[in-house]
Short mmCIF file of C-alpha atoms in Angstrom, two decimals:
data_model
loop_
_atom_site.label_atom_id
_atom_site.label_comp_id
_atom_site.label_asym_id
_atom_site.label_seq_id
_atom_site.Cartn_x
_atom_site.Cartn_y
_atom_site.Cartn_z
CA UNK A 1423 134.41 286.65 204.73
CA UNK A 1424 134.77 284.55 201.57
CA UNK A 1425 137.91 282.82 200.35
CA UNK A 1426 140.21 285.01 198.30
CA UNK A 1427 143.06 283.15 196.63
CA UNK A 1428 146.45 284.45 195.61
CA UNK A 1429 147.48 282.32 192.65
CA UNK A 1430 151.10 281.10 192.33
CA UNK A 1431 151.61 283.50 189.42
CA UNK A 1432 155.33 282.70 188.96
CA UNK A 1433 154.87 278.90 188.84
CA UNK A 1434 155.68 277.62 185.37
CA UNK A 1435 158.31 280.35 184.81
CA UNK A 1436 160.37 281.09 187.94
CA UNK A 1437 159.92 277.51 189.18
CA UNK A 1438 158.14 274.44 187.90
CA UNK A 1439 154.36 274.20 188.20
CA UNK A 1440 154.57 270.39 188.19
CA UNK A 1441 153.84 269.40 191.84
CA UNK A 1442 155.78 266.12 191.74
CA UNK A 1443 158.84 267.72 190.13
CA UNK A 1444 158.75 270.73 192.48
CA UNK A 1445 158.42 268.50 195.53
CA UNK A 1446 161.37 266.35 194.41
CA UNK A 1447 163.53 269.40 193.62
CA UNK A 1448 162.90 270.93 197.05
CA UNK A 1449 163.51 267.58 198.82
CA UNK A 1450 166.75 267.18 196.88
CA UNK A 1451 168.08 270.61 197.83
CA UNK A 1452 167.00 270.26 201.46
CA UNK A 1453 168.71 266.88 201.76
CA UNK A 1454 171.91 267.92 200.01
CA UNK A 1455 172.50 270.88 202.35
CA UNK A 1456 172.65 268.32 205.19
CA UNK A 1457 171.53 270.68 207.96
CA UNK A 1458 170.06 269.49 211.25
CA UNK A 1459 166.62 270.92 212.03
CA UNK A 1460 166.75 273.06 215.13
CA UNK A 1461 163.86 274.28 217.31
CA UNK A 1462 166.10 277.25 218.19
CA UNK A 1463 165.82 278.61 214.65
CA UNK A 1464 163.15 281.33 214.74
CA UNK A 1465 163.76 282.99 211.40
CA UNK A 1466 165.59 282.88 208.08
CA UNK A 1467 166.92 285.28 205.49
CA UNK A 1468 166.70 283.64 202.07
CA UNK A 1469 166.91 284.63 198.40
CA UNK A 1470 163.98 284.96 196.00
CA UNK A 1471 165.38 284.42 192.50
CA UNK A 1472 164.15 281.73 190.12
CA UNK A 1473 164.83 278.29 191.59
CA UNK A 1474 167.33 277.41 188.84
CA UNK A 1475 169.43 280.30 190.20
CA UNK A 1476 168.86 280.37 193.95
CA UNK A 1477 166.84 277.27 194.85
CA UNK A 1478 169.90 275.44 196.15
CA UNK A 1479 171.18 278.41 198.17
CA UNK A 1480 167.72 278.92 199.75
CA UNK A 1481 167.77 275.35 201.12
CA UNK A 1482 170.55 276.43 203.49
CA UNK A 1483 168.00 278.72 205.16
CA UNK A 1484 164.84 276.59 205.04
CA UNK A 1485 166.70 273.37 205.89
CA UNK A 1486 167.20 274.60 209.48
CA UNK A 1487 163.51 274.81 210.33
CA UNK A 1488 162.00 272.45 212.88
CA UNK A 1489 158.28 272.74 212.10
CA UNK A 1490 156.98 271.02 215.24
CA UNK A 1491 156.38 274.08 217.47
CA UNK A 1492 155.67 276.72 214.83
CA UNK A 1493 152.09 277.72 214.01
CA UNK A 1494 152.59 281.06 212.27
CA UNK A 1495 155.07 282.41 209.72
CA UNK A 1496 155.54 286.14 209.15
CA UNK A 1497 156.78 286.65 205.61
CA UNK A 1498 158.55 289.95 204.85
CA UNK A 1499 159.47 290.71 201.25
CA UNK A 1500 160.52 293.82 199.33
CA UNK A 1501 158.35 295.45 196.68
CA UNK A 1502 159.83 295.31 193.18
CA UNK A 1503 157.06 296.86 191.07
CA UNK A 1504 154.74 298.79 193.34
CA UNK A 1505 155.85 301.95 195.12
CA UNK A 1506 154.76 302.51 198.70
CA UNK A 1507 156.58 304.25 201.58
CA UNK A 1508 154.76 301.88 203.98
CA UNK A 1509 154.36 298.21 204.70
CA UNK A 1510 151.35 296.60 203.03
CA UNK A 1511 149.23 293.63 204.12
CA UNK A 1512 147.75 291.02 201.82
CA UNK A 1513 144.00 291.03 201.20
CA UNK A 1514 144.03 287.34 200.24
CA UNK A 1515 142.85 284.61 202.61
CA UNK A 1516 144.94 281.80 201.08
CA UNK A 1517 148.27 281.70 199.23
CA UNK A 1518 148.29 278.79 196.80
CA UNK A 1519 151.40 276.84 195.79
CA UNK A 1520 151.64 273.85 193.43
CA UNK A 1521 152.41 271.63 196.45
CA UNK A 1522 149.83 272.82 198.97
CA UNK A 1523 148.03 275.92 200.15
CA UNK A 1524 149.04 278.24 202.98
CA UNK A 1525 146.15 279.94 204.82
CA UNK A 1526 146.62 283.55 205.93
CA UNK A 1527 146.27 284.39 209.62
CA UNK A 1528 143.37 286.83 209.34
CA UNK A 1529 143.38 287.51 213.08
CA UNK A 1530 146.94 288.87 213.03
CA UNK A 1531 146.21 290.78 209.80
CA UNK A 1532 143.33 292.49 211.68
CA UNK A 1533 145.64 293.28 214.65
CA UNK A 1534 148.18 294.88 212.32
CA UNK A 1535 145.48 296.76 210.41
CA UNK A 1536 144.24 298.18 213.72
CA UNK A 1537 147.59 299.95 214.28
CA UNK A 1538 146.70 302.25 211.35
CA UNK A 1539 150.29 302.01 210.07
CA UNK A 1540 149.80 299.47 207.27
CA UNK A 1541 148.19 299.79 203.89
CA UNK A 1542 146.42 296.97 202.05
CA UNK A 1543 147.77 295.67 198.78
CA UNK A 1544 145.55 294.92 195.85
CA UNK A 1545 145.52 291.24 194.82
CA UNK A 1546 147.08 292.28 191.47
CA UNK A 1547 150.03 293.87 193.30
CA UNK A 1548 150.25 290.75 195.47
CA UNK A 1549 150.34 288.39 192.48
CA UNK A 1550 152.81 290.54 190.50
CA UNK A 1551 155.35 290.47 193.36
CA UNK A 1552 157.74 287.49 193.41
CA UNK A 1553 159.75 288.21 196.57
CA UNK A 1554 157.35 286.44 198.95
CA UNK A 1555 156.04 283.87 196.47
CA UNK A 1556 159.52 282.38 196.02
CA UNK A 1557 159.53 281.45 199.73
CA UNK A 1558 156.11 279.78 199.63
CA UNK A 1559 156.95 276.38 198.06
CA UNK A 1560 159.80 275.96 200.58
CA UNK A 1561 157.46 276.85 203.45
CA UNK A 1562 154.77 274.50 202.10
CA UNK A 1563 157.39 271.73 201.89
CA UNK A 1564 158.96 272.29 205.34
CA UNK A 1565 155.57 272.57 207.05
CA UNK A 1566 154.01 269.64 205.18
CA UNK A 1567 151.62 267.86 207.56
CA UNK A 1568 151.67 270.74 210.07
CA UNK A 1569 149.02 273.39 210.68
CA UNK A 1570 150.67 276.69 209.91
CA UNK A 1571 149.28 280.10 208.94
CA UNK A 1572 151.16 282.90 207.23
CA UNK A 1573 151.25 286.68 207.66
CA UNK A 1574 152.60 288.20 204.42
CA UNK A 1575 153.92 291.76 204.73
CA UNK A 1576 155.12 293.65 201.66
CA UNK A 1577 157.82 296.06 202.83
CA UNK A 1578 157.90 299.21 200.70
CA UNK A 1579 160.55 301.93 200.38
CA UNK A 1580 160.41 302.54 204.11
CA UNK A 1581 162.40 305.37 205.75
CA UNK A 1582 164.89 304.57 208.53
CA UNK A 1583 162.45 306.01 211.13
CA UNK A 1584 159.62 303.85 209.82
CA UNK A 1585 161.79 300.73 209.68
CA UNK A 1586 162.27 301.28 213.43
CA UNK A 1587 158.56 301.94 213.92
CA UNK A 1588 157.51 298.72 212.12
CA UNK A 1589 160.20 296.84 214.04
CA UNK A 1590 158.64 298.04 217.30
CA UNK A 1591 155.12 297.05 216.21
CA UNK A 1592 156.25 293.56 215.14
CA UNK A 1593 158.69 292.91 218.02
CA UNK A 1594 156.01 291.48 220.33
CA UNK A 1595 155.46 288.63 217.86
CA UNK A 1596 159.12 287.61 218.22
CA UNK A 1597 158.49 286.89 221.90
CA UNK A 1598 155.96 284.19 221.02
CA UNK A 1599 158.06 281.06 220.27
CA UNK A 1600 155.40 279.63 217.94
CA UNK A 1601 156.00 282.52 215.50
CA UNK A 1602 158.58 282.23 212.73
CA UNK A 1603 159.99 284.91 210.39
CA UNK A 1604 160.92 284.43 206.74
CA UNK A 1605 162.80 287.43 205.34
CA UNK A 1606 163.21 287.65 201.57
CA UNK A 1607 166.28 289.24 200.01
CA UNK A 1608 168.87 288.74 197.32
CA UNK A 1609 172.28 290.39 197.77
CA UNK A 1610 174.43 292.37 195.32
CA UNK A 1611 173.01 292.95 191.83
CA UNK A 1612 176.19 293.84 189.89
CA UNK A 1613 176.60 295.10 186.35
CA UNK A 1614 175.55 297.88 184.00
CA UNK A 1615 172.01 296.46 183.71
CA UNK A 1616 171.61 297.00 187.47
CA UNK A 1617 173.34 300.38 187.34
CA UNK A 1618 175.78 299.21 190.00
CA UNK A 1619 179.47 298.54 189.33
CA UNK A 1620 181.33 299.08 192.60
CA UNK A 1621 184.77 297.47 192.19
CA UNK A 1622 187.58 297.48 194.72
CA UNK A 1623 190.62 296.15 192.81
CA UNK A 1624 192.48 295.17 195.96
CA UNK A 1625 190.30 292.01 196.11
CA UNK A 1626 191.44 290.81 192.66
CA UNK A 1627 188.77 289.86 190.10
CA UNK A 1628 185.39 291.64 190.16
CA UNK A 1629 183.53 288.65 191.63
CA UNK A 1630 185.92 288.63 194.61
CA UNK A 1631 185.28 292.35 195.18
CA UNK A 1632 181.50 291.66 195.07
CA UNK A 1633 181.95 288.83 197.57
CA UNK A 1634 183.98 291.05 199.93
CA UNK A 1635 181.29 293.74 199.73
CA UNK A 1636 178.45 291.27 200.36
CA UNK A 1637 180.32 289.59 203.22
CA UNK A 1638 180.90 292.97 204.86
CA UNK A 1639 177.13 293.49 204.79
CA UNK A 1640 176.44 289.95 206.04
CA UNK A 1641 178.88 290.46 208.95
CA UNK A 1642 177.08 293.68 209.90
CA UNK A 1643 173.66 291.96 209.72
CA UNK A 1644 175.07 289.26 212.04
CA UNK A 1645 175.87 291.94 214.65
CA UNK A 1646 172.11 292.66 214.73
CA UNK A 1647 172.66 296.42 214.54
CA UNK A 1648 170.24 298.17 212.13
CA UNK A 1649 172.13 301.49 212.40
CA UNK A 1650 175.44 299.97 211.24
CA UNK A 1651 173.58 298.22 208.41
CA UNK A 1652 172.03 301.56 207.36
CA UNK A 1653 175.50 303.19 207.47
CA UNK A 1654 176.96 300.41 205.29
CA UNK A 1655 174.15 300.84 202.72
CA UNK A 1656 174.69 304.61 202.65
CA UNK A 1657 178.42 304.20 202.19
CA UNK A 1658 178.53 301.43 199.56
CA UNK A 1659 175.00 301.56 198.11
CA UNK A 1660 175.11 297.77 197.78
CA UNK A 1661 172.07 296.66 195.77
CA UNK A 1662 170.60 294.36 198.44
CA UNK A 1663 166.98 294.36 197.27
CA UNK A 1664 165.59 293.19 200.62
CA UNK A 1665 167.42 295.88 202.62
CA UNK A 1666 164.12 297.19 204.04
CA UNK A 1667 162.74 293.79 205.18
CA UNK A 1668 166.17 292.98 206.69
CA UNK A 1669 166.27 296.34 208.50
CA UNK A 1670 162.73 295.89 209.87
CA UNK A 1671 163.76 292.41 211.08
CA UNK A 1672 166.87 293.81 212.82
CA UNK A 1673 164.67 296.40 214.59
CA UNK A 1674 162.23 293.64 215.60
CA UNK A 1675 165.05 291.63 217.16
CA UNK A 1676 166.46 294.71 218.88
CA UNK A 1677 163.05 295.50 220.43
CA UNK A 1678 162.10 291.99 221.54
CA UNK A 1679 163.04 290.48 224.88
CA UNK A 1680 164.11 287.21 223.21
CA UNK A 1681 167.82 287.17 222.32
CA UNK A 1682 168.16 286.03 218.72
CA UNK A 1683 171.34 285.90 216.66
CA UNK A 1684 171.58 285.80 212.87
CA UNK A 1685 174.19 283.59 211.22
CA UNK A 1686 174.82 283.27 207.49
CA UNK A 1687 175.28 279.69 206.29
CA UNK A 1688 175.62 279.99 202.52
CA UNK A 1689 176.79 282.47 199.92
CA UNK A 1690 176.59 282.04 196.14
CA UNK A 1691 176.74 284.17 193.00
CA UNK A 1692 174.69 283.52 189.84
CA UNK A 1693 177.94 283.80 187.82
CA UNK A 1694 181.48 285.08 188.29
CA UNK A 1695 181.97 288.62 186.98
CA UNK A 1696 185.39 289.15 185.43
CA UNK A 1697 184.80 292.16 183.17
CA UNK A 1698 182.54 295.18 183.19
CA UNK A 1699 180.39 293.55 180.51
CA UNK A 1700 179.39 290.83 182.99
CA UNK A 1701 176.58 290.85 185.52
CA UNK A 1702 175.59 288.74 188.51
CA UNK A 1703 173.23 288.49 191.46
CA UNK A 1704 174.38 287.23 194.86
CA UNK A 1705 172.38 284.91 197.12
CA UNK A 1706 172.92 284.60 200.87
CA UNK A 1707 171.05 282.38 203.32
CA UNK A 1708 170.94 282.86 207.08
CA UNK A 1709 169.27 281.37 210.12
CA UNK A 1710 168.20 283.44 213.14
CA UNK A 1711 168.58 281.39 216.35
CA UNK A 1712 167.72 281.97 219.96
CA UNK A 1713 170.92 282.79 221.77
CA UNK A 1714 171.57 281.35 225.20
#
């Protein structure tokens, strides 16, 4: 099989395409979050907005990673432009970034294909999607000098039953300590342009209401219970764009024999909404650690 590259299509717009500048930016954010690298960290939930918006917040996820024992990273991101009720696998062999290339684990892609439950995404769909790409420079930086392969999985508009089904298929990979999981999601998208304006006045200004809503969701994710998370989404309809990847991850953890606990370490908003003319996107970063 020949090499098939996925170009870093959002470099030069969502983040700089200058390798030196990008490398320095990432180093700066990783150092300023001051987190100790821990071999117990087996996964992260991190945002995927342009780096000028969420680059700093994302460091609070990626800054926890100890690269020394990890050889494979499963990358789960939502689909923003392409509709599928399934999960889709990349057809590329290498994901390029301005600061180094990440080879795809073709063996695991074949294993997943063999289940018959995944579709394949066209390279154009792959390159149009930003949710996984925005994790790649951080992964390239954290795993600099280490041999690591990636398994990108685009998570479509998956039903609750299928979230559980994909969680069961992927759970066995959690039990291998050399596997790592990078889950891509922003949190509340608030404002008329997002068609979402939930406001509970008891919290004071709008941005405080958004924070309370997001933190409720984050607390539920920390319990590890995908059913409670589903209930919360049904009740409040919070616009968490990576709700499907997060749900699949919760089902993976529930079905694996390794006890792993998610803890949120950072929460930010792109701006503070004070009137219904305002809009904002929330960013939350978490680490998933082996427990006990």
